[in-house]
Coordinates of N, CA and C in Angstrom, one line a residue:
Chain X
D1 N 0.8 -1.3 0.0 CA 0.0 0.0 -0.1 C 0.8 1.3 -0.1
T2 N 2.0 1.1 -0.6 CA 3.0 2.2 -0.7 C 2.3 3.4 -1.5
A3 N 2.5 4.6 -0.9 CA 1.8 5.8 -1.5 C 2.3 6.3 -2.8
V4 N 3.7 6.5 -2.7 CA 4.5 6.9 -3.9 C 5.6 5.9 -4.0
S5 N 5.6 5.2 -5.2 CA 6.6 4.2 -5.5 C 7.3 4.6 -6.6
Q6 N 8.8 4.1 -6.6 CA 9.6 4.5 -7.6 C 10.3 3.1 -8.0
T7 N 10.6 2.9 -9.2 CA 11.5 1.8 -9.8 C 12.5 2.3 -10.8
P8 N 13.6 2.0 -10.7 CA 14.2 0.9 -9.7 C 14.7 1.7 -8.5
K9 N 15.2 1.2 -7.5 CA 15.6 1.8 -6.3 C 17.1 2.2 -6.6
Y10 N 17.9 1.4 -7.2 CA 19.2 1.7 -7.5 C 19.4 1.4 -9.1
L11 N 20.2 2.3 -9.7 CA 20.4 2.1 -11.1 C 21.8 2.4 -11.4
V12 N 22.7 1.5 -11.9 CA 24.1 1.8 -12.2 C 24.3 1.5 -13.7
T13 N 24.8 2.5 -14.4 CA 24.9 2.4 -15.8 C 26.1 3.2 -16.4
Q14 N 26.5 2.9 -17.7 CA 27.6 3.5 -18.2 C 27.2 4.9 -18.9
M15 N 28.1 5.7 -19.1 CA 28.0 7.1 -19.7 C 27.5 6.8 -21.2
G16 N 26.6 7.6 -21.6 CA 26.1 7.4 -23.0 C 24.9 6.7 -23.1
N17 N 24.5 5.9 -22.0 CA 23.4 5.0 -22.2 C 22.2 5.8 -22.0
D18 N 21.0 5.2 -22.3 CA 19.6 5.8 -22.2 C 19.0 4.9 -21.0
K19 N 18.2 5.7 -20.0 CA 17.6 4.8 -19.0 C 16.4 5.6 -18.6
S20 N 15.5 4.8 -18.0 CA 14.2 5.3 -17.5 C 14.0 5.1 -16.1
I21 N 13.4 5.9 -15.4 CA 12.9 5.7 -14.0 C 11.4 6.0 -14.0
K22 N 10.7 5.0 -13.2 CA 9.3 5.0 -13.3 C 8.8 5.4 -11.8
C23 N 7.6 6.1 -11.8 CA 7.1 6.6 -10.6 C 5.5 6.3 -10.6
E24 N 5.0 5.8 -9.5 CA 3.5 5.6 -9.5 C 3.0 6.2 -8.1
Q25 N 1.7 6.8 -8.2 CA 1.2 7.1 -6.9 C -0.2 6.7 -6.8
N26 N -0.5 6.1 -5.6 CA -2.0 5.6 -5.5 C -2.8 6.4 -4.5
L27 N -2.3 7.7 -4.4 CA -3.1 8.6 -3.5 C -4.2 9.3 -4.2
G28 N -4.4 9.2 -5.4 CA -5.5 10.0 -6.2 C -5.1 11.3 -6.5
H29 N -3.9 11.7 -6.4 CA -3.4 13.0 -6.6 C -3.4 13.4 -8.2
D30 N -3.6 14.7 -8.3 CA -3.5 15.1 -9.7 C -2.2 15.8 -10.2
T31 N -1.2 16.0 -9.3 CA 0.0 16.6 -9.7 C 1.2 15.8 -9.2
M32 N 2.2 15.5 -10.1 CA 3.3 14.8 -9.8 C 4.6 15.6 -10.2
Y33 N 5.7 15.3 -9.5 CA 7.1 16.0 -9.6 C 8.3 15.0 -9.6
W34 N 9.2 15.6 -10.3 CA 10.6 15.0 -10.2 C 11.6 16.0 -9.6
Y35 N 12.3 15.5 -8.6 CA 13.4 16.3 -8.0 C 14.7 15.6 -8.2
K36 N 15.8 16.4 -8.1 CA 17.1 15.8 -8.2 C 17.7 16.2 -6.9
Q37 N 18.5 15.2 -6.3 CA 19.1 15.6 -5.0 C 20.6 15.1 -5.3
D38 N 21.5 16.1 -5.2 CA 22.9 15.9 -5.6 C 23.7 15.3 -4.3
S39 N 24.9 15.1 -4.6 CA 25.8 14.4 -3.6 C 25.9 15.2 -2.3
K40 N 25.6 16.5 -2.3 CA 25.7 17.4 -1.1 C 24.2 17.5 -0.6
K41 N 23.3 16.6 -1.0 CA 22.0 16.6 -0.4 C 21.1 17.8 -1.0
F42 N 21.6 18.6 -1.8 CA 20.8 19.8 -2.4 C 19.7 19.2 -3.2
L43 N 18.5 19.7 -3.0 CA 17.2 19.1 -3.7 C 16.7 20.2 -4.5
K44 N 16.5 19.8 -5.7 CA 16.0 20.9 -6.7 C 15.0 20.2 -7.6
I45 N 13.9 21.0 -7.8 CA 12.7 20.5 -8.7 C 13.2 20.6 -10.1
M46 N 12.8 19.5 -10.9 CA 13.1 19.4 -12.2 C 11.8 19.6 -13.1
F47 N 10.9 18.8 -12.8 CA 9.6 18.9 -13.6 C 8.3 18.7 -12.6
S48 N 7.2 19.3 -13.1 CA 6.0 19.0 -12.5 C 4.8 18.8 -13.5
Y49 N 4.0 18.0 -13.3 CA 2.9 17.7 -14.2 C 1.6 17.8 -13.4
N50 N 0.6 18.4 -13.9 CA -0.8 18.5 -13.4 C -1.8 17.9 -14.4
N51 N -2.4 16.9 -14.0 CA -3.4 16.2 -14.9 C -2.8 15.9 -16.3
K52 N -1.5 15.4 -16.2 CA -0.7 15.0 -17.4 C -0.2 16.1 -18.3
E53 N -0.3 17.4 -17.7 CA 0.1 18.5 -18.4 C 1.4 19.1 -17.7
L54 N 2.4 19.4 -18.4 CA 3.7 19.9 -17.9 C 3.4 21.3 -17.4
I55 N 3.7 21.6 -16.1 CA 3.5 22.9 -15.5 C 4.7 23.5 -15.0
I56 N 5.8 22.8 -14.8 CA 7.0 23.3 -14.3 C 8.2 22.5 -15.1
N57 N 9.0 23.2 -15.6 CA 10.2 22.7 -16.4 C 11.3 23.7 -15.9
E58 N 12.2 23.2 -15.1 CA 13.2 24.1 -14.5 C 14.6 23.9 -15.1
T59 N 14.7 24.5 -16.4 CA 15.9 24.5 -17.0 C 16.7 23.2 -17.0
V60 N 16.1 22.1 -17.2 CA 16.7 20.9 -17.2 C 17.2 20.6 -18.7
P61 N 18.5 19.9 -18.8 CA 18.8 19.6 -20.2 C 17.8 18.7 -20.9
N62 N 17.7 19.0 -22.2 CA 16.6 18.2 -22.9 C 16.9 16.8 -23.1
R63 N 18.0 16.2 -22.6 CA 18.3 14.8 -22.5 C 17.3 14.2 -21.6
F64 N 16.8 15.0 -20.7 CA 15.7 14.6 -19.6 C 14.2 14.8 -20.3
S65 N 13.5 13.7 -20.3 CA 12.2 13.8 -21.0 C 11.2 13.1 -20.0
P66 N 10.4 14.0 -19.3 CA 9.3 13.3 -18.5 C 8.1 12.9 -19.3
K67 N 7.4 11.9 -18.9 CA 6.2 11.3 -19.6 C 5.1 11.0 -18.6
S68 N 4.0 11.5 -18.8 CA 3.0 11.3 -17.8 C 1.8 10.5 -18.6
P69 N 1.8 9.3 -18.6 CA 0.7 8.5 -19.3 C -0.7 8.6 -18.7
D70 N -0.7 8.9 -17.4 CA -2.0 9.1 -16.8 C -1.7 9.8 -15.4
K71 N -2.7 10.2 -14.6 CA -2.4 11.1 -13.6 C -1.6 10.3 -12.4
A72 N -1.7 9.0 -12.4 CA -1.1 8.2 -11.3 C 0.4 7.9 -11.7
H73 N 0.9 8.2 -12.9 CA 2.2 7.8 -13.3 C 3.1 9.0 -13.9
L74 N 4.3 9.1 -13.5 CA 5.2 10.0 -14.1 C 6.5 9.4 -14.3
N75 N 6.9 9.2 -15.5 CA 8.2 8.5 -15.8 C 9.3 9.6 -16.2
L76 N 10.6 9.3 -16.0 CA 11.6 10.1 -16.4 C 12.5 9.4 -17.2
H77 N 12.7 9.8 -18.5 CA 13.6 9.1 -19.4 C 14.9 10.1 -19.6
I78 N 16.0 9.4 -19.4 CA 17.2 10.2 -19.6 C 18.0 9.7 -20.8
N79 N 18.4 10.4 -21.8 CA 19.2 10.0 -22.9 C 20.7 10.5 -22.7
S80 N 21.5 9.8 -23.3 CA 23.1 9.9 -23.3 C 23.5 10.4 -21.9
L81 N 23.4 9.5 -20.9 CA 23.8 9.7 -19.6 C 25.1 10.2 -19.6
E82 N 25.3 11.2 -18.5 CA 26.6 11.9 -18.2 C 27.0 11.7 -16.7
L83 N 28.3 11.8 -16.4 CA 28.6 11.6 -15.1 C 27.8 12.5 -14.1
G84 N 27.6 13.7 -14.5 CA 27.0 14.6 -13.7 C 25.5 14.4 -13.3
D85 N 24.8 13.3 -14.0 CA 23.5 12.9 -13.9 C 23.6 12.0 -12.5
S86 N 24.6 11.5 -12.1 CA 24.6 10.7 -11.0 C 24.0 11.5 -9.7
A87 N 23.0 11.0 -9.1 CA 22.2 11.7 -8.1 C 21.1 10.8 -7.6
V88 N 20.4 11.2 -6.6 CA 19.2 10.6 -6.2 C 17.9 11.3 -6.8
Y89 N 17.2 10.6 -7.4 CA 16.0 11.3 -8.0 C 14.7 10.9 -7.3
F90 N 13.9 11.9 -6.8 CA 12.8 11.7 -6.2 C 11.6 12.2 -6.9
C91 N 10.6 11.3 -6.8 CA 9.2 11.5 -7.3 C 8.3 12.0 -6.2
A92 N 7.4 12.8 -6.4 CA 6.4 13.4 -5.5 C 5.1 13.5 -6.1
S93 N 4.1 13.5 -5.1 CA 2.8 13.9 -5.7 C 2.0 14.8 -4.7
S94 N 1.0 15.4 -5.2 CA 0.2 16.3 -4.4 C -1.2 16.5 -5.0
Q95 N -2.1 17.0 -4.3 CA -3.4 17.3 -4.8 C -3.6 18.8 -4.8
Q96 N -3.8 19.4 -5.9 CA -4.0 20.8 -6.0 C -5.5 21.2 -5.4
G97 N -5.5 22.3 -4.8 CA -6.7 22.8 -4.3 C -6.8 22.5 -2.8
T98 N -5.9 21.6 -2.2 CA -5.9 21.5 -0.8 C -5.3 22.5 0.0
T99 N -5.6 22.6 1.3 CA -5.0 23.6 2.0 C -3.5 23.9 1.9
Y100 N -2.7 22.8 2.0 CA -1.3 23.1 1.8 C -0.6 22.3 0.7
N101 N -1.4 21.9 -0.1 CA -1.0 21.2 -1.3 C 0.2 20.3 -1.0
E102 N 0.2 19.5 0.2 CA 1.4 18.7 0.7 C 1.8 17.7 -0.3
Q103 N 3.2 17.9 -0.5 CA 3.8 16.9 -1.4 C 4.2 15.7 -0.7
F104 N 3.9 14.5 -1.2 CA 4.3 13.2 -0.7 C 5.4 12.6 -1.6
F105 N 6.4 12.2 -0.9 CA 7.7 11.8 -1.7 C 7.8 10.4 -1.7
G106 N 8.4 9.8 -2.8 CA 8.8 8.4 -3.0 C 10.1 8.2 -2.3
P107 N 10.6 6.9 -2.3 CA 11.7 6.6 -1.7 C 13.1 6.9 -2.5
G108 N 13.0 7.4 -3.6 CA 14.1 7.8 -4.3 C 14.8 6.7 -5.2
T109 N 15.4 7.1 -6.3 CA 16.0 6.1 -7.1 C 17.6 6.8 -7.2
R110 N 18.5 5.9 -6.7 CA 20.0 6.3 -6.8 C 20.6 6.0 -8.0
L111 N 20.9 7.0 -8.9 CA 21.4 6.7 -10.2 C 22.9 6.9 -10.2
T112 N 23.7 5.9 -10.7 CA 25.2 6.0 -10.6 C 25.6 5.9 -12.1
V113 N 26.2 7.0 -12.6 CA 26.8 6.9 -14.0 C 28.3 6.6 -14.0
L114 N 28.8 5.6 -14.6 CA 30.3 5.3 -14.5 C 30.9 5.8 -15.7
Chain A
G1 N 15.1 36.5 -6.5 CA 14.3 35.3 -6.6 C 14.1 34.7 -5.2
N2 N 13.5 33.6 -5.1 CA 13.1 33.0 -4.0 C 14.3 32.0 -3.4
S3 N 14.6 32.0 -2.3 CA 15.7 31.2 -1.7 C 15.4 30.8 -0.2
V4 N 16.0 29.9 0.2 CA 16.0 29.4 1.6 C 17.4 29.1 2.0
T5 N 17.8 29.6 3.1 CA 19.1 29.4 3.7 C 19.1 28.8 5.0
Q6 N 19.8 27.7 5.1 CA 19.9 26.9 6.3 C 21.3 26.9 6.9
M7 N 21.3 26.7 8.3 CA 22.6 26.6 8.8 C 23.3 25.2 8.4
E8 N 24.7 25.3 8.2 CA 25.3 24.1 7.7 C 25.5 23.1 8.8
G9 N 25.5 21.8 8.3 CA 25.7 20.8 9.3 C 27.1 20.2 9.0
P10 N 27.3 19.1 9.7 CA 26.4 18.3 10.5 C 26.3 19.0 12.0
V11 N 25.3 18.9 12.5 CA 25.0 19.2 13.9 C 25.0 17.9 14.7
T12 N 25.9 17.8 15.7 CA 26.0 16.7 16.5 C 25.5 17.0 18.0
L13 N 24.7 16.3 18.5 CA 24.1 16.6 19.8 C 24.0 15.3 20.7
S14 N 24.0 15.5 21.9 CA 23.8 14.3 22.8 C 22.4 14.1 23.1
E15 N 21.9 12.9 23.3 CA 20.4 12.7 23.6 C 20.0 13.7 24.6
E16 N 18.7 14.1 24.5 CA 18.0 15.0 25.4 C 18.6 16.5 25.4
A17 N 19.5 16.7 24.5 CA 19.8 18.1 24.3 C 18.7 18.9 23.5
F18 N 18.9 20.2 23.6 CA 17.9 21.1 23.0 C 18.5 21.4 21.5
L19 N 17.6 21.4 20.5 CA 18.0 21.4 19.1 C 17.3 22.9 18.6
T20 N 18.2 23.5 17.8 CA 17.7 24.7 17.1 C 18.4 24.5 15.6
I21 N 17.8 24.5 14.6 CA 18.2 24.5 13.2 C 17.7 25.8 12.5
N22 N 18.6 26.8 12.2 CA 18.1 28.0 11.8 C 17.8 28.0 10.3
C23 N 16.7 28.8 10.0 CA 16.4 28.8 8.5 C 15.8 30.2 8.3
T24 N 16.3 30.9 7.2 CA 15.8 32.2 6.9 C 15.4 32.1 5.4
Y25 N 14.7 32.9 4.9 CA 14.1 32.8 3.6 C 14.1 34.3 2.9
T26 N 14.1 34.2 1.6 CA 13.9 35.4 0.8 C 12.8 34.9 -0.2
A27 N 11.8 35.9 -0.3 CA 10.6 35.4 -1.2 C 9.9 36.7 -1.6
T28 N 9.4 36.7 -2.8 CA 8.7 37.8 -3.4 C 7.2 37.5 -3.1
G29 N 6.6 38.0 -2.1 CA 5.3 37.6 -1.7 C 5.2 37.0 -0.3
Y30 N 4.3 36.3 0.0 CA 4.1 35.8 1.4 C 4.0 34.1 1.3
P31 N 5.2 33.6 1.5 CA 5.1 32.0 1.3 C 4.6 31.3 2.4
S32 N 4.3 30.1 2.1 CA 4.0 29.0 3.0 C 5.4 28.4 3.4
L33 N 5.7 28.0 4.7 CA 7.0 27.5 5.1 C 6.8 26.1 5.6
F34 N 7.9 25.3 5.3 CA 7.8 23.9 5.7 C 9.1 23.4 6.2
W35 N 9.1 22.4 7.1 CA 10.2 21.6 7.4 C 9.9 20.1 6.9
Y36 N 10.9 19.5 6.1 CA 10.8 18.3 5.8 C 11.9 17.5 6.4
V37 N 11.8 16.1 6.7 CA 12.8 15.4 7.3 C 13.1 14.2 6.4
Q38 N 14.4 13.9 6.3 CA 14.7 12.7 5.4 C 15.7 11.8 6.3
Y39 N 15.1 10.7 6.6 CA 15.8 9.5 7.4 C 16.6 8.9 6.5
P40 N 17.8 8.2 7.0 CA 18.7 7.6 6.0 C 18.1 6.6 5.1
G41 N 18.3 6.7 3.8 CA 17.9 5.7 2.8 C 16.4 5.9 2.5
E42 N 15.8 7.1 3.0 CA 14.3 7.2 2.7 C 14.2 8.6 2.0
G43 N 12.9 8.7 1.5 CA 12.5 9.9 0.9 C 12.0 11.0 1.9
L44 N 11.7 12.1 1.5 CA 11.4 13.2 2.5 C 10.0 13.1 3.1
Q45 N 9.8 13.4 4.2 CA 8.5 13.4 4.9 C 8.2 14.8 5.4
L46 N 7.0 15.3 5.2 CA 6.7 16.5 5.8 C 6.8 16.4 7.3
L47 N 7.3 17.4 8.0 CA 7.5 17.3 9.4 C 6.5 18.3 10.1
L48 N 6.5 19.6 9.6 CA 5.5 20.5 10.0 C 5.5 21.7 9.0
K49 N 4.5 22.6 9.2 CA 4.3 23.6 8.3 C 3.6 24.8 8.9
A50 N 3.7 25.9 8.2 CA 3.0 27.3 8.6 C 2.6 28.0 7.4
T51 N 1.6 28.6 7.3 CA 1.1 29.3 6.1 C 1.2 30.9 6.2
K52 N 1.2 31.4 7.5 CA 1.1 32.8 7.5 C 1.9 33.3 8.8
A53 N 2.2 34.6 8.7 CA 3.0 35.2 10.0 C 2.5 34.7 11.2
D54 N 3.3 34.5 12.2 CA 3.1 34.0 13.6 C 2.5 32.7 13.8
D55 N 2.2 32.0 12.6 CA 1.7 30.6 12.8 C 2.9 29.8 13.4
K56 N 2.5 28.9 14.3 CA 3.5 27.9 14.8 C 3.0 26.5 14.2
G57 N 4.1 25.8 13.6 CA 3.8 24.5 13.2 C 4.5 23.7 14.1
S58 N 3.9 22.4 14.4 CA 4.4 21.5 15.4 C 4.1 20.1 15.1
N59 N 5.0 19.2 15.5 CA 4.8 17.8 15.2 C 6.0 17.0 15.8
K60 N 5.6 15.9 16.6 CA 6.6 14.9 17.1 C 7.5 15.7 18.0
G61 N 7.1 16.8 18.7 CA 7.9 17.5 19.6 C 8.7 18.6 18.9
F62 N 8.7 18.7 17.6 CA 9.4 19.7 16.9 C 8.5 20.9 16.7
E63 N 9.0 22.1 16.7 CA 8.2 23.4 16.5 C 9.0 24.3 15.7
A64 N 8.2 25.1 14.9 CA 8.9 26.2 14.2 C 7.7 27.4 14.0
T65 N 8.3 28.6 14.2 CA 7.3 29.8 14.2 C 7.6 30.6 13.0
Y66 N 6.6 30.9 12.2 CA 6.7 31.8 11.1 C 7.0 33.2 11.5
R67 N 8.2 33.6 11.3 CA 8.5 35.1 11.7 C 8.7 36.0 10.5
K68 N 7.7 36.7 10.2 CA 7.8 37.5 9.0 C 8.8 38.7 9.2
E69 N 8.9 39.2 10.5 CA 9.8 40.4 10.7 C 11.3 40.0 10.5
T70 N 11.6 38.8 10.7 CA 13.0 38.3 10.5 C 13.1 37.4 9.4
T71 N 12.0 37.2 8.6 CA 12.0 36.2 7.6 C 12.6 34.9 7.9
S72 N 12.2 34.2 9.0 CA 12.8 33.1 9.6 C 11.8 32.1 10.1
F73 N 12.2 30.8 10.1 CA 11.3 29.7 10.4 C 12.2 28.5 11.1
H74 N 12.8 28.9 12.3 CA 13.8 28.1 12.9 C 13.1 26.8 13.5
L75 N 13.8 25.8 13.4 CA 13.3 24.5 13.9 C 13.7 24.2 15.3
E76 N 12.9 23.9 16.2 CA 13.5 23.6 17.5 C 12.8 22.4 18.2
K77 N 13.6 21.7 19.0 CA 13.0 20.6 19.7 C 13.7 20.6 21.2
G78 N 12.8 20.3 22.2 CA 13.5 20.6 23.5 C 14.4 19.5 23.9
S79 N 14.1 18.2 23.5 CA 14.9 17.1 23.9 C 14.9 16.0 22.8
V80 N 16.2 16.0 22.1 CA 16.3 15.2 21.0 C 16.6 13.7 21.3
Q81 N 16.2 12.9 20.4 CA 16.4 11.3 20.6 C 17.4 10.9 19.5
V82 N 18.0 9.7 19.7 CA 18.8 9.2 18.6 C 18.0 9.0 17.3
S83 N 16.7 8.6 17.6 CA 15.9 8.6 16.4 C 15.6 9.8 15.6
D84 N 15.9 11.0 16.0 CA 15.7 12.1 15.4 C 17.0 12.3 14.4
S85 N 17.9 11.5 14.4 CA 19.1 11.7 13.5 C 18.5 11.6 12.1
A86 N 18.8 12.6 11.2 CA 18.2 12.7 9.9 C 18.8 13.9 9.4
V87 N 18.4 14.2 8.0 CA 18.6 15.5 7.4 C 17.3 16.2 7.3
Y88 N 17.4 17.6 7.8 CA 16.3 18.4 7.8 C 16.4 19.4 6.8
F89 N 15.2 19.7 6.0 CA 15.2 20.6 5.0 C 14.1 21.6 5.3
C90 N 14.6 22.8 5.2 CA 13.4 23.9 5.2 C 13.1 24.3 3.7
A91 N 11.8 24.6 3.6 CA 11.3 24.9 2.2 C 10.3 26.0 2.2
L92 N 10.1 26.6 1.2 CA 9.0 27.6 1.0 C 8.2 27.3 -0.3
K93 N 7.1 27.8 -0.3 CA 6.2 27.7 -1.4 C 5.2 28.9 -1.6
L94 N 5.3 29.5 -2.8 CA 4.5 30.5 -3.1 C 3.2 30.2 -3.6
T95 N 2.1 31.0 -3.5 CA 0.7 30.6 -4.0 C 1.0 30.7 -5.6
G96 N 0.4 29.8 -6.3 CA 0.6 29.7 -7.6 C 1.9 29.2 -8.0
G97 N 2.5 29.3 -9.2 CA 3.7 28.9 -9.5 C 3.8 27.4 -9.7
G98 N 2.6 26.7 -9.8 CA 2.6 25.3 -9.9 C 3.0 24.5 -8.7
N99 N 2.8 25.1 -7.5 CA 3.0 24.4 -6.3 C 4.5 24.1 -6.1
K100 N 5.4 24.9 -6.6 CA 6.8 24.6 -6.6 C 7.4 24.8 -5.2
L101 N 8.1 23.7 -4.6 CA 8.8 24.0 -3.4 C 10.3 24.3 -3.7
T102 N 10.6 25.4 -2.9 CA 12.1 25.8 -2.9 C 12.8 25.3 -1.7
F103 N 13.8 24.5 -1.7 CA 14.3 23.8 -0.5 C 15.7 24.6 -0.2
G104 N 15.9 24.5 1.1 CA 17.3 24.9 1.5 C 18.2 23.7 1.3
T105 N 19.4 23.8 1.7 CA 20.5 22.9 1.4 C 20.5 21.7 2.3
G106 N 19.7 21.7 3.3 CA 19.5 20.6 4.4 C 20.6 20.6 5.3
T107 N 20.2 20.2 6.5 CA 21.1 20.2 7.7 C 21.0 18.9 8.4
Q108 N 22.2 18.2 8.5 CA 22.3 16.8 8.9 C 22.3 16.9 10.5
L109 N 21.6 16.1 11.1 CA 21.5 16.1 12.6 C 22.0 14.8 13.0
K110 N 22.9 14.7 13.8 CA 23.3 13.3 14.5 C 23.2 13.5 16.0
V111 N 22.4 12.5 16.5 CA 22.2 12.5 17.9 C 22.8 11.3 18.5
E112 N 23.7 11.4 19.5 CA 24.4 10.3 20.1 C 24.1 10.1 21.5
L113 N 24.3 8.9 21.9 CA 23.9 8.4 23.4 C 24.7 9.2 24.3

């Protein structure tokens, strides 16, 4: 009954490869997010989708392409992986229109690019 | 632009010590303020929140008061436990803007016996 789940939990890959991370939420929320946490724990938003529509795109290289097939899923595809992409990627979800629009986070995907 | 500044860690305390983690913010407008906690190997969890000046957020013995005059939202706990060891993030959110959270850099807390 995990609220926000991500797969895989760990991903180790070579430079230049293409990889995807998947996120699913079973909270019935209408908004989902991707965050990147670097090695110093700094957390920065990358994308946000509301009802499958992109609403936040924070100057992320176009090698990163989010896709939201439905409100419950937001996947992140990364082309031509670079060393600097190594980080922990967190998915989150929230419901617009609630008092705090509280965001619920997934457990993270640790990506290591060699 | 909007930003959040937190005290650098790690902060190391003995069990039952008093905790303060400083957080100040810069924002255009009147943000909502949050503290999130990240336990080792886990995602972030909302710890407490406040939406307007002088509001006090509290949860699990932690408190923070929204101080508009000093643009601060310092986190406090009277008596920490080893289980409080985690990274604490201060964050702000402005109305509109896609519900975007702006985080501070996080402060690692280590509590020892």
